[in-house]
Amino acid sequence: MTGKLYIVGVGPGHHDHMTFRAKQVIGESDTIVGYETYVNLVQDLIEGKTVHRYAMTQEVERAHQCIDLAKSGKIVSLVSSGDPGIYGMAGLIYETLAESGWNPKDDLQVEIVPGVSALNSCASIIGSPLMTDFAVVSMSDLLVPWEIISKRVEAAAQGDFVIVIYNPASKKRIHQLQDTRKVLLKYRKPTTPVAIIKGAFRESETIVMTDLENLPDHSDQLGMISTVIIGNSSTYTYKDLMINPRGYKSKYNLEEQTNPDLKV
């Protein structure tokens, strides 16, 4: 029997938004592996299957078990929140396989099933903040030194990118977002719009619209399932939405907004 390994994005966290292919391969699989929180998101889809649940810091163990199970003939779905290729398990799986001399054409079959990443789902909830170029930065310095992350933040700030921040804070990760805010205030107005989306498309979803000046007042909303979107010099808010102009106004002579709810 030939096994197969699916690396499945089940994001953003609600079945209505999970891709058809993600549901299909989970149904085909006899074995499910994943971080416990992500496995719980698909609990009703995996009844009767063999399930291996892992804690947050056991990524390497997860990768090795998935590969071993698939090589033994199992059809395995490694579930990942959002998209497995964006801060997910896809990279670690391919790194592990590459070190073993794996040949994609002849050896174990591996398929990445893309999902809806946090940047997509969170942006859709708060409006249209990603209409122009944006940068995505994780505040987690477990694998990337903080000095490098800080340089990336500075470069994105100088380039006037809208910035999406993954993993903004944890019990041990306190100063990173605070330092990022200080860097951004060198280049952006204190009134620059900021959105904090926690648990997007899950029952626990919360949304806070604020700005760079008042971001520290909402530290209770920051955590591992939170995403922070920070606007650039063109971003504005309208009725609790964050909008980044695409440039059509000048092309099509759209009328200037005069609504008092519009804040630039």
GROMACS .gro file of C-alpha atoms in nm:
model
  264
    1MET     CA    1   0.000   0.000   0.000
    2THR     CA    2   0.130   0.344  -0.093
    3GLY     CA    3   0.090   0.619   0.163
    4LYS     CA    4   0.056   0.989   0.107
    5LEU     CA    5   0.110   1.304   0.312
    6TYR     CA    6  -0.123   1.601   0.284
    7ILE     CA    7  -0.021   1.926   0.452
    8VAL     CA    8  -0.359   2.090   0.494
    9GLY     CA    9  -0.454   2.450   0.562
   10VAL     CA   10  -0.782   2.450   0.754
   11GLY     CA   11  -0.793   2.829   0.796
   12PRO     CA   12  -0.935   3.062   0.872
   13GLY     CA   13  -1.114   2.863   1.141
   14HIS     CA   14  -1.471   2.819   1.022
   15HIS     CA   15  -1.593   2.537   0.798
   16ASP     CA   16  -1.783   2.775   0.572
   17HIS     CA   17  -1.451   2.923   0.464
   18MET     CA   18  -1.243   2.606   0.448
   19THR     CA   19  -1.155   2.507   0.093
   20PHE     CA   20  -1.332   2.215  -0.073
   21ARG     CA   21  -0.999   2.043  -0.130
   22ALA     CA   22  -0.910   2.069   0.241
   23LYS     CA   23  -1.233   1.895   0.341
   24GLN     CA   24  -1.183   1.638   0.065
   25VAL     CA   25  -0.833   1.527   0.167
   26ILE     CA   26  -0.922   1.517   0.536
   27GLY     CA   27  -1.206   1.285   0.438
   28GLU     CA   28  -0.966   1.067   0.236
   29SER     CA   29  -0.715   1.041   0.518
   30ASP     CA   30  -0.713   0.765   0.775
   31THR     CA   31  -0.471   0.950   1.005
   32ILE     CA   32  -0.478   1.310   1.131
   33VAL     CA   33  -0.181   1.484   1.291
   34GLY     CA   34  -0.164   1.837   1.427
   35TYR     CA   35  -0.134   2.089   1.703
   36GLU     CA   36  -0.427   2.025   1.936
   37THR     CA   37  -0.596   2.363   1.877
   38TYR     CA   38  -0.594   2.307   1.500
   39VAL     CA   39  -0.718   1.951   1.528
   40ASN     CA   40  -1.010   2.078   1.734
   41LEU     CA   41  -1.112   2.306   1.445
   42VAL     CA   42  -1.191   1.999   1.234
   43GLN     CA   43  -1.314   1.773   1.511
   44ASP     CA   44  -1.645   1.691   1.341
   45LEU     CA   45  -1.463   1.591   1.019
   46ILE     CA   46  -1.231   1.334   1.174
   47GLU     CA   47  -1.458   1.094   1.361
   48GLY     CA   48  -1.336   0.735   1.332
   49LYS     CA   49  -0.986   0.836   1.222
   50THR     CA   50  -0.660   0.786   1.408
   51VAL     CA   51  -0.568   1.123   1.558
   52HIS     CA   52  -0.229   1.233   1.694
   53ARG     CA   53  -0.247   1.560   1.890
   54TYR     CA   54   0.059   1.765   1.976
   55ALA     CA   55   0.151   2.057   2.198
   56MET     CA   56   0.267   2.390   2.052
   57THR     CA   57   0.642   2.327   2.076
   58GLN     CA   58   0.654   1.981   1.919
   59GLU     CA   59   0.679   2.076   1.552
   60VAL     CA   60   0.983   1.858   1.476
   61GLU     CA   61   0.821   1.553   1.635
   62ARG     CA   62   0.506   1.620   1.434
   63ALA     CA   63   0.701   1.640   1.109
   64HIS     CA   64   0.888   1.314   1.168
   65GLN     CA   65   0.574   1.124   1.273
   66CYS     CA   66   0.380   1.244   0.967
   67ILE     CA   67   0.653   1.131   0.733
   68ASP     CA   68   0.700   0.795   0.908
   69LEU     CA   69   0.326   0.723   0.908
   70ALA     CA   70   0.290   0.810   0.540
   71LYS     CA   71   0.592   0.597   0.448
   72SER     CA   72   0.432   0.306   0.633
   73GLY     CA   73   0.133   0.324   0.400
   74LYS     CA   74  -0.100   0.560   0.585
   75ILE     CA   75  -0.289   0.845   0.420
   76VAL     CA   76  -0.199   1.131   0.653
   77SER     CA   77  -0.333   1.484   0.687
   78LEU     CA   78  -0.113   1.720   0.882
   79VAL     CA   79  -0.353   2.002   0.969
   80SER     CA   80  -0.231   2.357   0.997
   81SER     CA   81  -0.429   2.670   1.069
   82GLY     CA   82  -0.445   2.934   0.799
   83ASP     CA   83  -0.213   2.838   0.516
   84PRO     CA   84   0.053   2.572   0.584
   85GLY     CA   85   0.303   2.755   0.365
   86ILE     CA   86   0.280   3.081   0.564
   87TYR     CA   87   0.443   3.035   0.905
   88GLY     CA   88   0.309   2.678   0.891
   89MET     CA   89   0.438   2.324   0.873
   90ALA     CA   90   0.511   2.301   0.500
   91GLY     CA   91   0.864   2.434   0.534
   92LEU     CA   92   0.962   2.197   0.812
   93ILE     CA   93   0.820   1.896   0.626
   94TYR     CA   94   1.014   1.980   0.310
   95GLU     CA   95   1.332   2.054   0.507
   96THR     CA   96   1.308   1.716   0.679
   97LEU     CA   97   1.243   1.533   0.353
   98ALA     CA   98   1.523   1.715   0.172
   99GLU     CA   99   1.774   1.616   0.441
  100SER     CA  100   1.679   1.250   0.385
  101GLY     CA  101   1.745   1.271   0.010
  102TRP     CA  102   1.375   1.247  -0.078
  103ASN     CA  103   1.287   1.253  -0.449
  104PRO     CA  104   0.947   1.418  -0.517
  105LYS     CA  105   0.904   1.221  -0.841
  106ASP     CA  106   0.970   0.870  -0.713
  107ASP     CA  107   0.939   0.872  -0.334
  108LEU     CA  108   0.664   0.959  -0.086
  109GLN     CA  109   0.382   1.168  -0.236
  110VAL     CA  110   0.337   1.503  -0.064
  111GLU     CA  111   0.068   1.760  -0.143
  112ILE     CA  112   0.021   2.100   0.012
  113VAL     CA  113  -0.344   2.198   0.032
  114PRO     CA  114  -0.349   2.578   0.064
  115GLY     CA  115  -0.581   2.743   0.309
  116VAL     CA  116  -0.697   3.094   0.391
  117SER     CA  117  -0.413   3.262   0.578
  118ALA     CA  118  -0.462   3.499   0.869
  119LEU     CA  119  -0.367   3.800   0.658
  120ASN     CA  120  -0.647   3.722   0.410
  121SER     CA  121  -0.915   3.640   0.663
  122CYS     CA  122  -0.836   3.928   0.898
  123ALA     CA  123  -0.819   4.179   0.615
  124SER     CA  124  -1.161   4.070   0.489
  125ILE     CA  125  -1.313   4.127   0.832
  126ILE     CA  126  -1.193   4.485   0.871
  127GLY     CA  127  -1.233   4.613   0.515
  128SER     CA  128  -0.966   4.647   0.246
  129PRO     CA  129  -0.634   4.727   0.415
  130LEU     CA  130  -0.415   4.526   0.174
  131MET     CA  131  -0.504   4.695  -0.154
  132THR     CA  132  -0.144   4.806  -0.210
  133ASP     CA  133   0.193   4.651  -0.127
  134PHE     CA  134   0.224   4.511   0.222
  135ALA     CA  135   0.478   4.330   0.437
  136VAL     CA  136   0.418   4.040   0.675
  137VAL     CA  137   0.636   4.007   0.984
  138SER     CA  138   0.622   3.762   1.273
  139MET     CA  139   0.720   3.890   1.615
  140SER     CA  140   0.831   3.540   1.718
  141ASP     CA  141   1.207   3.541   1.774
  142LEU     CA  142   1.232   3.171   1.856
  143LEU     CA  143   1.371   3.093   1.510
  144VAL     CA  144   1.471   3.436   1.378
  145PRO     CA  145   1.691   3.666   1.592
  146TRP     CA  146   1.517   3.981   1.709
  147GLU     CA  147   1.791   4.195   1.551
  148ILE     CA  148   1.691   4.061   1.208
  149ILE     CA  149   1.318   4.105   1.273
  150SER     CA  150   1.381   4.462   1.383
  151LYS     CA  151   1.569   4.536   1.059
  152ARG     CA  152   1.279   4.398   0.858
  153VAL     CA  153   1.033   4.617   1.047
  154GLU     CA  154   1.251   4.923   0.987
  155ALA     CA  155   1.274   4.846   0.615
  156ALA     CA  156   0.899   4.797   0.586
  157ALA     CA  157   0.837   5.120   0.774
  158GLN     CA  158   1.073   5.314   0.549
  159GLY     CA  159   0.907   5.163   0.242
  160ASP     CA  160   0.562   5.274   0.359
  161PHE     CA  161   0.426   4.920   0.347
  162VAL     CA  162   0.106   4.827   0.521
  163ILE     CA  163   0.236   4.584   0.785
  164VAL     CA  164   0.068   4.261   0.894
  165ILE     CA  165   0.204   4.127   1.222
  166TYR     CA  166   0.174   3.760   1.312
  167ASN     CA  167   0.238   3.632   1.667
  168PRO     CA  168   0.234   3.985   1.811
  169ALA     CA  169   0.270   3.880   2.175
  170SER     CA  170   0.276   3.594   2.423
  171LYS     CA  171   0.343   3.552   2.794
  172LYS     CA  172   0.716   3.577   2.727
  173ARG     CA  173   0.701   3.804   2.422
  174ILE     CA  174   0.631   4.150   2.559
  175HIS     CA  175   0.877   4.406   2.419
  176GLN     CA  176   0.866   4.306   2.052
  177LEU     CA  177   0.546   4.483   1.951
  178GLN     CA  178   0.632   4.777   2.174
  179ASP     CA  179   0.967   4.815   1.996
  180THR     CA  180   0.797   4.778   1.658
  181ARG     CA  181   0.555   5.057   1.745
  182LYS     CA  182   0.845   5.288   1.836
  183VAL     CA  183   1.012   5.220   1.501
  184LEU     CA  184   0.689   5.287   1.310
  185LEU     CA  185   0.628   5.615   1.491
  186LYS     CA  186   0.956   5.741   1.341
  187TYR     CA  187   0.793   5.719   0.997
  188ARG     CA  188   0.415   5.733   1.054
  189LYS     CA  189   0.165   5.957   1.224
  190PRO     CA  190   0.032   5.857   1.567
  191THR     CA  191  -0.315   5.854   1.405
  192THR     CA  192  -0.218   5.575   1.162
  193PRO     CA  193  -0.501   5.317   1.172
  194VAL     CA  194  -0.436   4.986   1.346
  195ALA     CA  195  -0.661   4.679   1.366
  196ILE     CA  196  -0.625   4.393   1.612
  197ILE     CA  197  -0.814   4.080   1.508
  198LYS     CA  198  -0.823   3.794   1.756
  199GLY     CA  199  -0.957   3.450   1.668
  200ALA     CA  200  -1.071   3.545   1.318
  201PHE     CA  201  -1.381   3.352   1.204
  202ARG     CA  202  -1.389   3.155   1.527
  203GLU     CA  203  -1.651   3.177   1.799
  204SER     CA  204  -1.408   3.378   2.012
  205GLU     CA  205  -1.352   3.645   1.742
  206THR     CA  206  -1.289   3.998   1.867
  207ILE     CA  207  -1.195   4.309   1.668
  208VAL     CA  208  -1.039   4.630   1.795
  209MET     CA  209  -0.990   4.934   1.572
  210THR     CA  210  -0.737   5.178   1.713
  211ASP     CA  211  -0.426   5.372   1.601
  212LEU     CA  212  -0.052   5.367   1.664
  213GLU     CA  213  -0.078   5.612   1.952
  214ASN     CA  214  -0.334   5.406   2.143
  215LEU     CA  215  -0.214   5.057   2.050
  216PRO     CA  216  -0.060   4.995   2.397
  217ASP     CA  217  -0.406   5.037   2.554
  218HIS     CA  218  -0.517   4.708   2.399
  219SER     CA  219  -0.246   4.468   2.513
  220ASP     CA  220  -0.516   4.237   2.652
  221GLN     CA  221  -0.618   4.159   2.291
  222LEU     CA  222  -0.273   4.044   2.186
  223GLY     CA  223  -0.172   3.679   2.172
  224MET     CA  224  -0.086   3.384   1.952
  225ILE     CA  225  -0.423   3.386   1.773
  226SER     CA  226  -0.415   3.763   1.720
  227THR     CA  227  -0.312   3.942   1.402
  228VAL     CA  228  -0.228   4.313   1.392
  229ILE     CA  229  -0.266   4.516   1.073
  230ILE     CA  230  -0.097   4.856   1.069
  231GLY     CA  231  -0.183   5.098   0.791
  232ASN     CA  232   0.053   5.307   0.582
  233SER     CA  233   0.044   5.678   0.500
  234SER     CA  234  -0.260   5.633   0.271
  235THR     CA  235  -0.475   5.414   0.497
  236TYR     CA  236  -0.791   5.561   0.647
  237THR     CA  237  -1.088   5.441   0.849
  238TYR     CA  238  -1.455   5.465   0.759
  239LYS     CA  239  -1.729   5.341   0.994
  240ASP     CA  240  -1.497   5.094   1.173
  241LEU     CA  241  -1.344   4.974   0.846
  242MET     CA  242  -0.983   5.013   0.737
  243ILE     CA  243  -0.945   5.117   0.373
  244ASN     CA  244  -0.631   5.145   0.165
  245PRO     CA  245  -0.689   5.333  -0.163
  246ARG     CA  246  -0.606   5.134  -0.474
  247GLY     CA  247  -0.562   5.442  -0.690
  248TYR     CA  248  -0.884   5.426  -0.891
  249LYS     CA  249  -1.000   5.765  -0.765
  250SER     CA  250  -0.762   5.954  -0.993
  251LYS     CA  251  -0.814   5.712  -1.283
  252TYR     CA  252  -1.191   5.727  -1.284
  253ASN     CA  253  -1.240   6.072  -1.129
  254LEU     CA  254  -1.426   5.934  -0.830
  255GLU     CA  255  -1.579   6.204  -0.618
  256GLU     CA  256  -1.400   6.303  -0.300
  257GLN     CA  257  -1.554   6.164   0.016
  258THR     CA  258  -1.717   6.432   0.228
  259ASN     CA  259  -1.877   6.205   0.487
  260PRO     CA  260  -1.792   6.313   0.843
  261ASP     CA  261  -1.731   5.947   0.935
  262LEU     CA  262  -1.428   5.943   0.703
  263LYS     CA  263  -1.100   5.983   0.891
  264VAL     CA  264  -0.771   6.011   0.711
   0.00000   0.00000   0.00000
